[in-house]
Structure formats: structure tokens, C-alpha cells
mmCIF file of C-alpha atoms and ligand atoms in Angstrom:
data_model
loop_
_atom_site.group_PDB
_atom_site.id
_atom_site.type_symbol
_atom_site.label_atom_id
_atom_site.label_comp_id
_atom_site.label_asym_id
_atom_site.label_seq_id
_atom_site.Cartn_x
_atom_site.Cartn_y
_atom_site.Cartn_z
ATOM 1 C CA MET D 1 38.893 17.539 1.187
ATOM 2 C CA SER D 2 38.055 19.166 4.504
ATOM 3 C CA HIS D 3 34.809 19.819 6.314
ATOM 4 C CA ASP D 4 32.586 22.858 6.197
ATOM 5 C CA GLY D 5 28.977 23.692 5.462
ATOM 6 C CA ASN D 6 25.965 25.773 4.774
ATOM 7 C CA LYS D 7 22.352 25.549 5.868
ATOM 8 C CA ASP D 8 19.414 27.925 5.489
ATOM 9 C CA ASN D 9 17.766 27.796 8.907
ATOM 10 C CA SER D 10 14.912 30.103 7.939
ATOM 11 C CA LEU D 11 13.683 27.620 5.349
ATOM 12 C CA ASN D 12 15.150 24.600 7.109
ATOM 13 C CA LEU D 13 16.371 23.473 3.693
ATOM 14 C CA LEU D 14 19.478 21.411 3.169
ATOM 15 C CA PHE D 15 21.866 22.979 0.658
ATOM 16 C CA THR D 16 23.601 20.125 -1.096
ATOM 17 C CA VAL D 17 26.177 22.077 -3.073
ATOM 18 C CA THR D 18 27.499 25.561 -2.414
ATOM 19 C CA TRP D 19 30.489 27.694 -3.353
ATOM 20 C CA LYS D 20 32.486 29.045 -0.439
ATOM 21 C CA ASP D 21 35.992 30.522 -0.134
ATOM 22 C CA ASP D 22 36.990 29.402 -3.638
ATOM 23 C CA SER D 23 35.911 25.800 -2.982
ATOM 24 C CA VAL D 24 32.951 23.569 -3.736
ATOM 25 C CA VAL D 25 31.280 22.596 -0.469
ATOM 26 C CA LEU D 26 29.144 19.457 -0.546
ATOM 27 C CA ILE D 27 27.021 17.586 1.956
ATOM 28 C CA ASP D 28 28.834 14.261 2.247
ATOM 29 C CA GLN D 29 25.967 11.936 1.357
ATOM 30 C CA THR D 30 28.028 8.837 2.056
ATOM 31 C CA LYS D 31 27.855 9.774 5.754
ATOM 32 C CA LEU D 32 24.048 10.142 5.869
ATOM 33 C CA PRO D 33 21.886 9.440 7.779
ATOM 34 C CA ASN D 34 24.364 9.090 10.645
ATOM 35 C CA LYS D 35 26.125 12.410 10.292
ATOM 36 C CA LEU D 36 25.367 15.683 8.486
ATOM 37 C CA ALA D 37 28.927 16.448 7.433
ATOM 38 C CA TYR D 38 30.324 18.639 4.683
ATOM 39 C CA VAL D 39 33.352 18.239 2.448
ATOM 40 C CA ARG D 40 35.289 20.963 0.741
ATOM 41 C CA CYS D 41 36.657 20.230 -2.750
ATOM 42 C CA LYS D 42 39.530 22.529 -3.625
ATOM 43 C CA ASP D 43 40.247 21.331 -7.151
ATOM 44 C CA TYR D 44 38.383 19.704 -10.003
ATOM 45 C CA LYS D 45 39.937 16.303 -9.375
ATOM 46 C CA GLU D 46 38.459 16.265 -5.876
ATOM 47 C CA VAL D 47 35.130 17.265 -7.426
ATOM 48 C CA ALA D 48 35.360 14.378 -9.911
ATOM 49 C CA ASP D 49 36.135 11.947 -7.057
ATOM 50 C CA ALA D 50 33.178 13.271 -5.052
ATOM 51 C CA ILE D 51 30.802 12.647 -7.967
ATOM 52 C CA LYS D 52 32.231 9.205 -8.717
ATOM 53 C CA ASN D 53 32.091 8.098 -5.083
ATOM 54 C CA LEU D 54 28.515 9.351 -4.525
ATOM 55 C CA VAL D 55 29.536 12.027 -2.010
ATOM 56 C CA VAL D 56 27.192 14.046 -4.208
ATOM 57 C CA ARG D 57 24.588 12.327 -6.370
ATOM 58 C CA GLY D 58 21.252 13.018 -8.064
ATOM 59 C CA ALA D 59 21.109 14.343 -11.620
ATOM 60 C CA PRO D 60 20.789 18.118 -11.045
ATOM 61 C CA ALA D 61 23.239 18.091 -8.119
ATOM 62 C CA ILE D 62 25.998 16.377 -10.077
ATOM 63 C CA GLY D 63 25.481 18.794 -12.993
ATOM 64 C CA ILE D 64 25.930 21.865 -10.780
ATOM 65 C CA THR D 65 28.827 20.309 -8.880
ATOM 66 C CA ALA D 66 30.629 19.479 -12.130
ATOM 67 C CA ALA D 67 30.069 23.026 -13.438
ATOM 68 C CA LEU D 68 31.622 24.422 -10.251
ATOM 69 C CA GLY D 69 34.423 21.871 -10.681
ATOM 70 C CA LEU D 70 35.143 23.359 -14.085
ATOM 71 C CA ALA D 71 35.246 26.807 -12.449
ATOM 72 C CA LEU D 72 37.922 25.428 -10.095
ATOM 73 C CA ALA D 73 39.854 24.098 -13.100
ATOM 74 C CA ALA D 74 39.693 27.561 -14.675
ATOM 75 C CA MET D 75 40.756 29.250 -11.456
ATOM 76 C CA HIS D 76 43.833 27.027 -11.009
ATOM 77 C CA SER D 77 44.859 26.941 -14.669
ATOM 78 C CA LYS D 78 48.357 28.278 -15.353
ATOM 79 C CA ALA D 79 47.458 28.978 -18.996
ATOM 80 C CA GLU D 80 48.803 32.147 -20.534
ATOM 81 C CA THR D 81 46.584 32.252 -23.598
ATOM 82 C CA LEU D 82 42.867 31.740 -24.036
ATOM 83 C CA ASN D 83 43.530 28.686 -26.196
ATOM 84 C CA GLN D 84 45.683 27.122 -23.490
ATOM 85 C CA LEU D 85 42.957 27.792 -20.936
ATOM 86 C CA LEU D 86 40.369 26.154 -23.177
ATOM 87 C CA ALA D 87 42.659 23.124 -23.571
ATOM 88 C CA ASP D 88 43.016 22.865 -19.766
ATOM 89 C CA LEU D 89 39.251 23.150 -19.406
ATOM 90 C CA ASP D 90 38.731 20.501 -22.024
ATOM 91 C CA ALA D 91 40.912 18.056 -20.079
ATOM 92 C CA ALA D 92 39.071 18.854 -16.846
ATOM 93 C CA MET D 93 35.718 18.497 -18.612
ATOM 94 C CA LYS D 94 36.689 15.046 -19.919
ATOM 95 C CA LEU D 95 37.557 13.859 -16.407
ATOM 96 C CA LEU D 96 34.339 15.259 -14.945
ATOM 97 C CA GLN D 97 32.300 13.701 -17.774
ATOM 98 C CA SER D 98 33.867 10.301 -17.147
ATOM 99 C CA THR D 99 32.525 10.120 -13.568
ATOM 100 C CA ARG D 100 28.986 8.904 -14.282
ATOM 101 C CA PRO D 101 27.390 8.128 -17.654
ATOM 102 C CA THR D 102 23.610 8.130 -17.281
ATOM 103 C CA ALA D 103 22.319 11.449 -15.915
ATOM 104 C CA ILE D 104 22.340 13.952 -18.756
ATOM 105 C CA ASN D 105 22.505 16.974 -16.425
ATOM 106 C CA LEU D 106 26.231 16.338 -15.972
ATOM 107 C CA PHE D 107 26.919 16.700 -19.708
ATOM 108 C CA TRP D 108 24.399 19.520 -20.123
ATOM 109 C CA ALA D 109 25.930 21.590 -17.307
ATOM 110 C CA LEU D 110 29.522 21.148 -18.465
ATOM 111 C CA LYS D 111 28.593 22.034 -22.041
ATOM 112 C CA ARG D 112 26.764 25.149 -20.877
ATOM 113 C CA VAL D 113 29.634 26.554 -18.791
ATOM 114 C CA MET D 114 32.234 25.588 -21.402
ATOM 115 C CA GLN D 115 30.244 27.442 -24.041
ATOM 116 C CA THR D 116 30.325 30.679 -22.007
ATOM 117 C CA ALA D 117 34.128 30.406 -21.762
ATOM 118 C CA LYS D 118 34.467 29.878 -25.511
ATOM 119 C CA GLU D 119 32.549 33.079 -26.203
ATOM 120 C CA LYS D 120 35.033 35.246 -24.256
ATOM 121 C CA LYS D 121 37.961 37.201 -25.658
ATOM 122 C CA SER D 122 40.427 37.002 -22.751
ATOM 123 C CA ILE D 123 41.557 34.499 -20.117
ATOM 124 C CA ASP D 124 40.319 36.635 -17.239
ATOM 125 C CA GLU D 125 36.909 37.132 -18.837
ATOM 126 C CA ALA D 126 36.606 33.408 -19.542
ATOM 127 C CA LYS D 127 37.582 32.420 -15.978
ATOM 128 C CA LYS D 128 35.078 34.845 -14.503
ATOM 129 C CA ALA D 129 32.343 33.791 -16.949
ATOM 130 C CA ILE D 130 32.640 30.112 -16.006
ATOM 131 C CA LEU D 131 32.227 30.754 -12.298
ATOM 132 C CA ASP D 132 29.413 33.264 -12.887
ATOM 133 C CA GLU D 133 27.563 30.794 -15.113
ATOM 134 C CA ALA D 134 27.987 27.889 -12.688
ATOM 135 C CA LEU D 135 26.699 30.024 -9.798
ATOM 136 C CA LYS D 136 23.811 31.162 -11.978
ATOM 137 C CA MET D 137 22.936 27.524 -12.620
ATOM 138 C CA LEU D 138 22.981 26.799 -8.903
ATOM 139 C CA LYS D 139 20.579 29.654 -8.197
ATOM 140 C CA GLU D 140 18.387 28.764 -11.182
ATOM 141 C CA ASP D 141 18.162 25.150 -10.038
ATOM 142 C CA ILE D 142 16.423 26.128 -6.797
ATOM 143 C CA GLU D 143 14.048 28.494 -8.640
ATOM 144 C CA ILE D 144 13.251 25.809 -11.238
ATOM 145 C CA ASN D 145 12.592 23.220 -8.522
ATOM 146 C CA LYS D 146 10.168 25.590 -6.833
ATOM 147 C CA ARG D 147 8.364 26.067 -10.153
ATOM 148 C CA ILE D 148 8.216 22.281 -10.690
ATOM 149 C CA GLY D 149 6.892 22.043 -7.141
ATOM 150 C CA ARG D 150 4.135 24.601 -7.713
ATOM 151 C CA ASN D 151 3.110 22.947 -11.002
ATOM 152 C CA GLY D 152 3.032 19.477 -9.477
ATOM 153 C CA ALA D 153 1.369 20.424 -6.195
ATOM 154 C CA LYS D 154 -1.884 21.007 -8.114
ATOM 155 C CA LEU D 155 -2.085 17.257 -8.692
ATOM 156 C CA PHE D 156 -1.943 16.435 -4.984
ATOM 157 C CA GLU D 157 -4.756 16.549 -2.455
ATOM 158 C CA SER D 158 -4.555 16.906 1.277
ATOM 159 C CA GLY D 159 -4.499 13.454 2.836
ATOM 160 C CA ASP D 160 -2.651 11.843 -0.084
ATOM 161 C CA VAL D 161 -0.240 9.037 0.674
ATOM 162 C CA VAL D 162 2.519 9.265 -1.928
ATOM 163 C CA MET D 163 5.163 6.709 -2.777
ATOM 164 C CA THR D 164 8.591 7.816 -3.966
ATOM 165 C CA HIS D 165 11.654 5.845 -5.006
ATOM 166 C CA CYS D 166 15.319 6.785 -4.541
ATOM 167 C CA ASN D 167 15.978 10.419 -3.585
ATOM 168 C CA ALA D 168 14.844 13.247 -5.842
ATOM 169 C CA GLY D 169 14.914 15.827 -3.093
ATOM 170 C CA SER D 170 17.084 18.657 -1.818
ATOM 171 C CA LEU D 171 19.914 16.160 -1.615
ATOM 172 C CA ALA D 172 19.676 15.418 -5.351
ATOM 173 C CA THR D 173 19.620 19.086 -6.406
ATOM 174 C CA ALA D 174 21.093 22.371 -5.158
ATOM 175 C CA ALA D 175 18.112 22.481 -2.764
ATOM 176 C CA TYR D 176 14.319 21.893 -2.603
ATOM 177 C CA GLY D 177 14.280 18.907 -4.956
ATOM 178 C CA THR D 178 12.133 17.811 -7.903
ATOM 179 C CA ALA D 179 9.830 14.952 -6.820
ATOM 180 C CA LEU D 180 10.220 15.895 -3.159
ATOM 181 C CA GLY D 181 9.952 19.554 -4.206
ATOM 182 C CA VAL D 182 6.401 18.788 -5.364
ATOM 183 C CA ILE D 183 5.659 17.334 -1.935
ATOM 184 C CA ARG D 184 7.246 20.382 -0.255
ATOM 185 C CA ALA D 185 5.179 22.734 -2.421
ATOM 186 C CA ALA D 186 1.970 20.818 -1.641
ATOM 187 C CA ARG D 187 2.772 21.164 2.024
ATOM 188 C CA GLU D 188 3.476 24.880 1.601
ATOM 189 C CA GLU D 189 -0.051 25.102 0.160
ATOM 190 C CA GLY D 190 -1.317 23.653 3.441
ATOM 191 C CA LYS D 191 -1.925 20.103 2.177
ATOM 192 C CA HIS D 192 -1.042 17.200 4.421
ATOM 193 C CA ILE D 193 0.964 14.646 2.477
ATOM 194 C CA THR D 194 2.313 11.383 3.847
ATOM 195 C CA VAL D 195 5.296 9.892 2.040
ATOM 196 C CA ILE D 196 6.109 6.206 1.671
ATOM 197 C CA ALA D 197 9.784 5.941 0.743
ATOM 198 C CA THR D 198 11.276 2.764 -0.691
ATOM 199 C CA GLU D 199 14.694 1.752 0.646
ATOM 200 C CA THR D 200 16.200 1.726 -2.868
ATOM 201 C CA ARG D 201 18.708 -1.077 -2.722
ATOM 202 C CA PRO D 202 21.606 -1.428 -3.099
ATOM 203 C CA VAL D 203 22.830 2.121 -2.347
ATOM 204 C CA MET D 204 19.813 2.898 -0.126
ATOM 205 C CA GLN D 205 19.117 6.438 -1.308
ATOM 206 C CA GLY D 206 15.540 6.015 -0.063
ATOM 207 C CA SER D 207 16.337 4.968 3.500
ATOM 208 C CA ARG D 208 19.580 6.892 3.945
ATOM 209 C CA LEU D 209 18.631 10.106 2.127
ATOM 210 C CA THR D 210 14.885 10.505 1.480
ATOM 211 C CA ALA D 211 13.886 9.374 4.963
ATOM 212 C CA PHE D 212 16.591 11.614 6.469
ATOM 213 C CA GLU D 213 15.675 14.645 4.347
ATOM 214 C CA LEU D 214 11.931 14.409 4.964
ATOM 215 C CA GLN D 215 12.373 13.847 8.683
ATOM 216 C CA HIS D 216 14.764 16.818 8.757
ATOM 217 C CA ASP D 217 12.082 18.987 7.154
ATOM 218 C CA GLY D 218 9.278 17.635 9.344
ATOM 219 C CA ILE D 219 7.449 15.851 6.501
ATOM 220 C CA ASP D 220 5.592 12.662 7.445
ATOM 221 C CA VAL D 221 7.559 9.702 6.068
ATOM 222 C CA SER D 222 7.487 5.917 6.449
ATOM 223 C CA LEU D 223 10.006 3.529 4.985
ATOM 224 C CA ILE D 224 9.258 0.226 3.229
ATOM 225 C CA PRO D 225 11.595 -2.403 1.778
ATOM 226 C CA ASP D 226 11.676 -2.347 -2.038
ATOM 227 C CA THR D 227 10.106 -5.787 -1.939
ATOM 228 C CA ALA D 228 6.982 -4.372 -0.229
ATOM 229 C CA VAL D 229 5.994 -2.054 -3.107
ATOM 230 C CA GLY D 230 3.414 -4.372 -4.678
ATOM 231 C CA PHE D 231 1.900 -5.474 -1.386
ATOM 232 C CA THR D 232 1.609 -1.889 -0.089
ATOM 233 C CA MET D 233 -0.110 -0.839 -3.306
ATOM 234 C CA SER D 234 -2.413 -3.866 -3.268
ATOM 235 C CA ARG D 235 -3.644 -2.797 0.171
ATOM 236 C CA GLY D 236 -4.946 0.440 -1.385
ATOM 237 C CA ALA D 237 -2.535 2.447 0.760
ATOM 238 C CA ILE D 238 -0.972 4.546 -2.020
ATOM 239 C CA ARG D 239 -2.755 7.406 -3.797
ATOM 240 C CA ARG D 240 0.062 8.513 -6.149
ATOM 241 C CA VAL D 241 3.672 7.798 -7.046
ATOM 242 C CA ILE D 242 6.222 10.490 -7.826
ATOM 243 C CA VAL D 243 9.872 10.024 -8.818
ATOM 244 C CA GLY D 244 12.668 12.081 -10.366
ATOM 245 C CA ALA D 245 14.631 11.354 -13.539
ATOM 246 C CA ASP D 246 18.209 11.157 -14.738
ATOM 247 C CA ARG D 247 17.342 11.479 -18.410
ATOM 248 C CA ILE D 248 14.081 11.774 -20.332
ATOM 249 C CA LEU D 249 14.022 11.102 -24.060
ATOM 250 C CA ARG D 250 11.756 12.724 -26.630
ATOM 251 C CA THR D 251 9.935 9.380 -26.806
ATOM 252 C CA GLY D 252 8.953 9.828 -23.135
ATOM 253 C CA HIS D 253 11.265 7.042 -21.904
ATOM 254 C CA VAL D 254 12.454 7.911 -18.402
ATOM 255 C CA PHE D 255 15.842 6.766 -17.117
ATOM 256 C CA ASN D 256 15.890 6.783 -13.336
ATOM 257 C CA LYS D 257 17.200 4.841 -10.350
ATOM 258 C CA ILE D 258 17.081 1.068 -10.656
ATOM 259 C CA GLY D 259 13.721 -0.169 -9.419
ATOM 260 C CA THR D 260 11.716 2.738 -10.828
ATOM 261 C CA TYR D 261 10.427 0.532 -13.656
ATOM 262 C CA GLN D 262 9.136 -2.086 -11.201
ATOM 263 C CA VAL D 263 7.379 0.608 -9.179
ATOM 264 C CA ALA D 264 5.795 1.988 -12.379
ATOM 265 C CA VAL D 265 4.585 -1.466 -13.476
ATOM 266 C CA MET D 266 3.060 -2.054 -10.053
ATOM 267 C CA ALA D 267 1.429 1.383 -10.111
ATOM 268 C CA LYS D 268 -0.112 0.604 -13.513
ATOM 269 C CA ILE D 269 -1.499 -2.725 -12.306
ATOM 270 C CA HIS D 270 -3.026 -1.047 -9.248
ATOM 271 C CA LYS D 271 -4.292 1.960 -11.265
ATOM 272 C CA ILE D 272 -2.214 4.430 -9.258
ATOM 273 C CA PRO D 273 -1.101 7.600 -11.110
ATOM 274 C CA PHE D 274 2.666 7.562 -11.711
ATOM 275 C CA TYR D 275 4.353 10.980 -12.083
ATOM 276 C CA VAL D 276 7.886 11.991 -12.990
ATOM 277 C CA ALA D 277 9.186 15.412 -11.898
ATOM 278 C CA ALA D 278 12.226 16.845 -13.677
ATOM 279 C CA PRO D 279 13.688 20.083 -15.005
ATOM 280 C CA PHE D 280 14.224 20.719 -18.693
ATOM 281 C CA SER D 281 17.952 20.130 -18.225
ATOM 282 C CA THR D 282 17.102 16.424 -17.756
ATOM 283 C CA PHE D 283 15.623 16.096 -21.255
ATOM 284 C CA ASP D 284 17.678 14.530 -24.025
ATOM 285 C CA PHE D 285 15.956 15.341 -27.298
ATOM 286 C CA GLU D 286 18.633 13.684 -29.419
ATOM 287 C CA SER D 287 19.189 10.120 -28.220
ATOM 288 C CA ASN D 288 17.218 6.936 -28.712
ATOM 289 C CA PRO D 289 16.585 4.566 -25.780
ATOM 290 C CA GLU D 290 19.249 2.093 -26.950
ATOM 291 C CA ASP D 291 21.932 4.835 -27.099
ATOM 292 C CA ILE D 292 21.932 5.502 -23.371
ATOM 293 C CA VAL D 293 24.653 3.999 -21.211
ATOM 294 C CA ILE D 294 23.249 2.509 -18.032
ATOM 295 C CA GLU D 295 25.866 2.768 -15.329
ATOM 296 C CA GLU D 296 26.878 -0.559 -13.793
ATOM 297 C CA ARG D 297 28.353 -0.344 -10.331
ATOM 298 C CA SER D 298 30.575 -2.601 -8.248
ATOM 299 C CA LYS D 299 29.407 -6.052 -7.196
ATOM 300 C CA GLU D 300 30.312 -5.201 -3.584
ATOM 301 C CA GLU D 301 27.260 -2.919 -3.454
ATOM 302 C CA VAL D 302 25.190 -6.095 -3.758
ATOM 303 C CA THR D 303 27.301 -8.711 -1.998
ATOM 304 C CA MET D 304 28.312 -6.686 1.061
ATOM 305 C CA MET D 305 26.351 -4.757 3.644
ATOM 306 C CA GLY D 306 28.931 -2.518 5.280
ATOM 307 C CA ASN D 307 31.686 -4.942 6.225
ATOM 308 C CA LYS D 308 29.365 -7.945 6.283
ATOM 309 C CA ARG D 309 29.230 -10.359 3.347
ATOM 310 C CA ILE D 310 25.610 -11.104 2.367
ATOM 311 C CA ALA D 311 26.227 -13.271 -0.721
ATOM 312 C CA PRO D 312 28.618 -16.163 -1.309
ATOM 313 C CA GLU D 313 32.135 -15.281 -2.388
ATOM 314 C CA GLY D 314 32.608 -15.515 -6.152
ATOM 315 C CA VAL D 315 28.923 -15.242 -7.099
ATOM 316 C CA ARG D 316 28.266 -13.451 -10.406
ATOM 317 C CA VAL D 317 26.506 -10.102 -9.921
ATOM 318 C CA PHE D 318 24.643 -7.764 -12.265
ATOM 319 C CA ASN D 319 24.322 -4.320 -10.644
ATOM 320 C CA PRO D 320 22.762 -1.737 -12.976
ATOM 321 C CA ALA D 321 22.271 1.653 -11.294
ATOM 322 C CA PHE D 322 19.393 2.828 -13.511
ATOM 323 C CA ASP D 323 16.476 1.458 -15.490
ATOM 324 C CA VAL D 324 14.075 2.705 -18.140
ATOM 325 C CA THR D 325 10.381 3.331 -17.605
ATOM 326 C CA PRO D 326 8.470 3.358 -20.887
ATOM 327 C CA PRO D 327 6.038 6.210 -21.592
ATOM 328 C CA GLU D 328 2.929 4.024 -21.411
ATOM 329 C CA LEU D 329 3.466 3.627 -17.661
ATOM 330 C CA ILE D 330 3.713 7.370 -16.994
ATOM 331 C CA THR D 331 0.680 9.524 -16.139
ATOM 332 C CA GLY D 332 2.461 12.865 -16.427
ATOM 333 C CA ILE D 333 5.871 14.549 -16.479
ATOM 334 C CA ILE D 334 6.007 17.606 -14.237
ATOM 335 C CA THR D 335 8.440 20.281 -15.437
ATOM 336 C CA GLU D 336 9.095 23.933 -14.627
ATOM 337 C CA LYS D 337 7.125 24.799 -17.784
ATOM 338 C CA GLY D 338 4.057 22.751 -16.932
ATOM 339 C CA ILE D 339 2.819 19.185 -16.829
ATOM 340 C CA LEU D 340 3.305 17.037 -19.911
ATOM 341 C CA LYS D 341 0.574 14.487 -20.567
ATOM 342 C CA PRO D 342 0.702 11.431 -22.835
ATOM 343 C CA PRO D 343 1.184 10.847 -25.668
ATOM 344 C CA PHE D 344 4.580 12.397 -24.857
ATOM 345 C CA LYS D 345 6.333 11.707 -28.148
ATOM 346 C CA LYS D 346 4.469 14.297 -30.203
ATOM 347 C CA GLU D 347 4.700 17.049 -27.585
ATOM 348 C CA LEU D 348 8.349 16.340 -26.748
ATOM 349 C CA THR D 349 9.455 16.094 -30.366
ATOM 350 C CA LEU D 350 7.866 19.486 -30.978
ATOM 351 C CA MET D 351 9.642 20.895 -27.925
ATOM 352 C CA GLY D 352 12.956 19.471 -29.140
ATOM 353 C CA ILE D 353 12.480 21.074 -32.521
ATOM 354 C CA ASN D 354 11.618 24.402 -30.877
ATOM 355 C CA HIS D 355 14.794 24.137 -28.803
ATOM 356 C CA GLY D 356 16.785 23.479 -31.970
ATOM 357 C CA LYS D 357 17.790 20.096 -30.527
ATOM 358 C CA ILE D 358 16.203 17.986 -33.246
ATOM 359 C CA ASN D 359 16.796 18.570 -36.918
ATOM 360 C CA PRO D 360 13.272 18.048 -38.308
ATOM 361 C CA THR D 361 14.667 17.265 -41.768
ATOM 362 C CA LYS D 362 16.647 14.293 -40.424
ATOM 363 C CA SER D 363 15.103 11.010 -39.283
ATOM 364 C CA THR D 364 15.657 10.595 -35.545
ATOM 365 C CA GLY D 365 14.372 7.038 -35.144
HETATM 366 O O1 MRU O 401 22.678 7.105 -8.333
HETATM 367 P P1 MRU O 401 22.006 8.381 -7.930
HETATM 368 O O2 MRU O 401 21.752 8.466 -6.459
HETATM 369 O O3 MRU O 401 22.728 9.588 -8.469
HETATM 370 O O4 MRU O 401 20.587 8.317 -8.645
HETATM 371 C C1 MRU O 401 19.702 9.370 -8.446
HETATM 372 C C2 MRU O 401 18.381 9.172 -9.087
HETATM 373 O O5 MRU O 401 18.151 8.217 -9.776
HETATM 374 C C3 MRU O 401 17.384 10.274 -8.918
HETATM 375 O O6 MRU O 401 16.086 9.763 -8.874
HETATM 376 C C4 MRU O 401 17.510 11.228 -10.106
HETATM 377 O O7 MRU O 401 18.829 11.655 -10.273
HETATM 378 C C5 MRU O 401 16.618 12.410 -9.993
HETATM 379 S S1 MRU O 401 17.227 13.568 -8.843
HETATM 380 C C6 MRU O 401 16.265 14.956 -8.855
#
């Protein structure tokens, strides 16, 4: 991987993933907030490594990156028949899918680009179709985020102090963001919003990424330790909470960064509206809560801080990367198609059926 980059100065937006000179160019999020550096992935294996190692993270961003990774696999394939190409793509898809298990956007994006290849009659057509579709997804992602932003901004008033957890911003998408996109859109409407970002231990997406991104865009942000969520809410300092999602089930269960559930419980106790902002590509109309694999990450994320040990050697560690927020804690789910209100199950099941994702004749639990 080598360094390069892209930035839209007119909008001052960070572009997390782009396609340049037959490579996938990513903001290296492992270097933030100290350095805004870019890496260039020249083949799908480098893309898979970048996703696995959190160079790129956030549900929509990893979906788009993986789709572009598949385009690289197509481009470099030596296949001479369409079937051989599809077999090469299948192998690449399996590697990309194995990088992270929880965010559905990864699987959704790979399935979507793979499908376009399968519909083609020649190798050249299939190779072109994959790249075209992946680039279309990248462009669509920004448009969808802006729509989510406009829909959600209606819920926010000037002067609101809004808590967010993890990073569901430009850095978690192609650009603009979902939860932070709502805050951007509110600001574009002339509303003054102050953001309280949680640190989001142990990977610190809140302090390293959300604080960096909002400062970069000139949005008022303060940082609190995760442990200060309840106290800050109890002081009456927070008007609303907004977070992103890695997967939303038809039951309204939201899988998101570890700690989201605690924030939602606290919000409920303090009667603070708790919103989730996510695109339709984050919905999983088929699975039940117990089917979803929650990624568990290395114990070093918990026991070490940089090179410094912060827990005794040999201690047992449980380090889940995501948790589940049940629907009863959620005030609304903001999507590009509008705001879903509880009870979510009925509305979402209907949407799943309309999308052909749920077979209404079969029991889905
Ligand atoms: O482990 P990460 O950093 O990929 O987790 C990211 C999150 O949990 C985000 O909140 C989620 O993907 C929504 S991003 C729009």
C-alpha cells in the first residue's frame, strides 16, 4: 500500500474511500487523529487487510471498499472464460466477507456487485459491470446520507446538545455520514448543534475519529469518557442522542458499536430521545437477533494502551466489538426513505415483504 488522497475542499468533506488510478484509496483511520494520511490498495488482498485492520471501518464504508476490492479482483483476474472469472470473484468475495462479521453492508455490497457480474454474457462486460456498480454505490452512498441527513434534521432544534457514540460520520461512509450527516444537515439548515462525543473504548472511534471529523468540519464538539454518559445526562445537558448502525433487524433490534446499548438505557432513564440513523443497506430483514455474529476482537485492545500495559499480564478479557439495542429503547430510526417510529416490527416486516426479503408464507420467528 502506498499513500495518496482525495479531499473536496469546496465542501470541506473528508472522502473516506475513493477510486483512483485503478486502486482503492482510503483514509488511513489507524493514523487519526495525528495524521490525515491515505493508503492505496492495489489488489483485493490489500483491501481485505485494510478492512480487517480498521484502516477503513464503519458499516457503509466497509461495504463500498469491499465492492471496489471485488472490482480489483476482476481487473487482475487471468480468467479466460466467464465461469473462470466468476470462480475467481467467488474466492475474492469469500476473503472479503471473512474480514468482519457484524455489519451487514459488507455482505450486501458484495452480493450486489457479484450479481451484476453474473448477469453479463462476457468477461469484459462482467469486469466493467463490477467496477461501474461499485462506483455507483459509492456515489449513491453520499446521496443517501444527504437524504438521511435532511430527514433527520427536522428532529433537531437550534441550540440542541446531541450525544453520539462511536463514529457514524464521513469516516464511516463514503462521505457525509449517517448520524453525523444528520448533524451536518441540521447545520446546513442554519441550526446550531453542539455535539458531545463519547470516547468509545477500546478502539476510540469517538475520540480519534468523531472529534477529529467534527473539528475538521468546524462543528462544535466536546469529548467525554464513556464512563461519564450517565452523569452528563443526569445533569440535563443532553437534548438528544443519535448513533449509526451496523445491522438493523426487522424486529427493530439495532446492532452497533459496543456501548451503544448502555447509552440507550441511560437515555431512556433520563427521558432523552434516542435516534438511530442508517441507510436501507443496513437492514437485515431475514435474521433473528440470536443469528447475528458479534465480532470479538483481540484482548490487546483492552489490556494495552499503545505500547503501555494497562491490565495485568494473563488476565482473561472479553472484548465484543458490538452490542444490541432493543427496539423499546429507540425513539426513531432515520432512513433515506423517512423516519420509522415504534412499534418497528410491524412496519419493518411489511417493508421486508415489499422488498421480497421475507417470505410471508414462512414463519420468520
Ligand atoms: O468497528 P467499527 O468502527 O467499524 O464500528 C462502527 C460502528 O459501530 C458505527 O457506528 C456503524 O458502523 C455505523 S457507521 C455509519
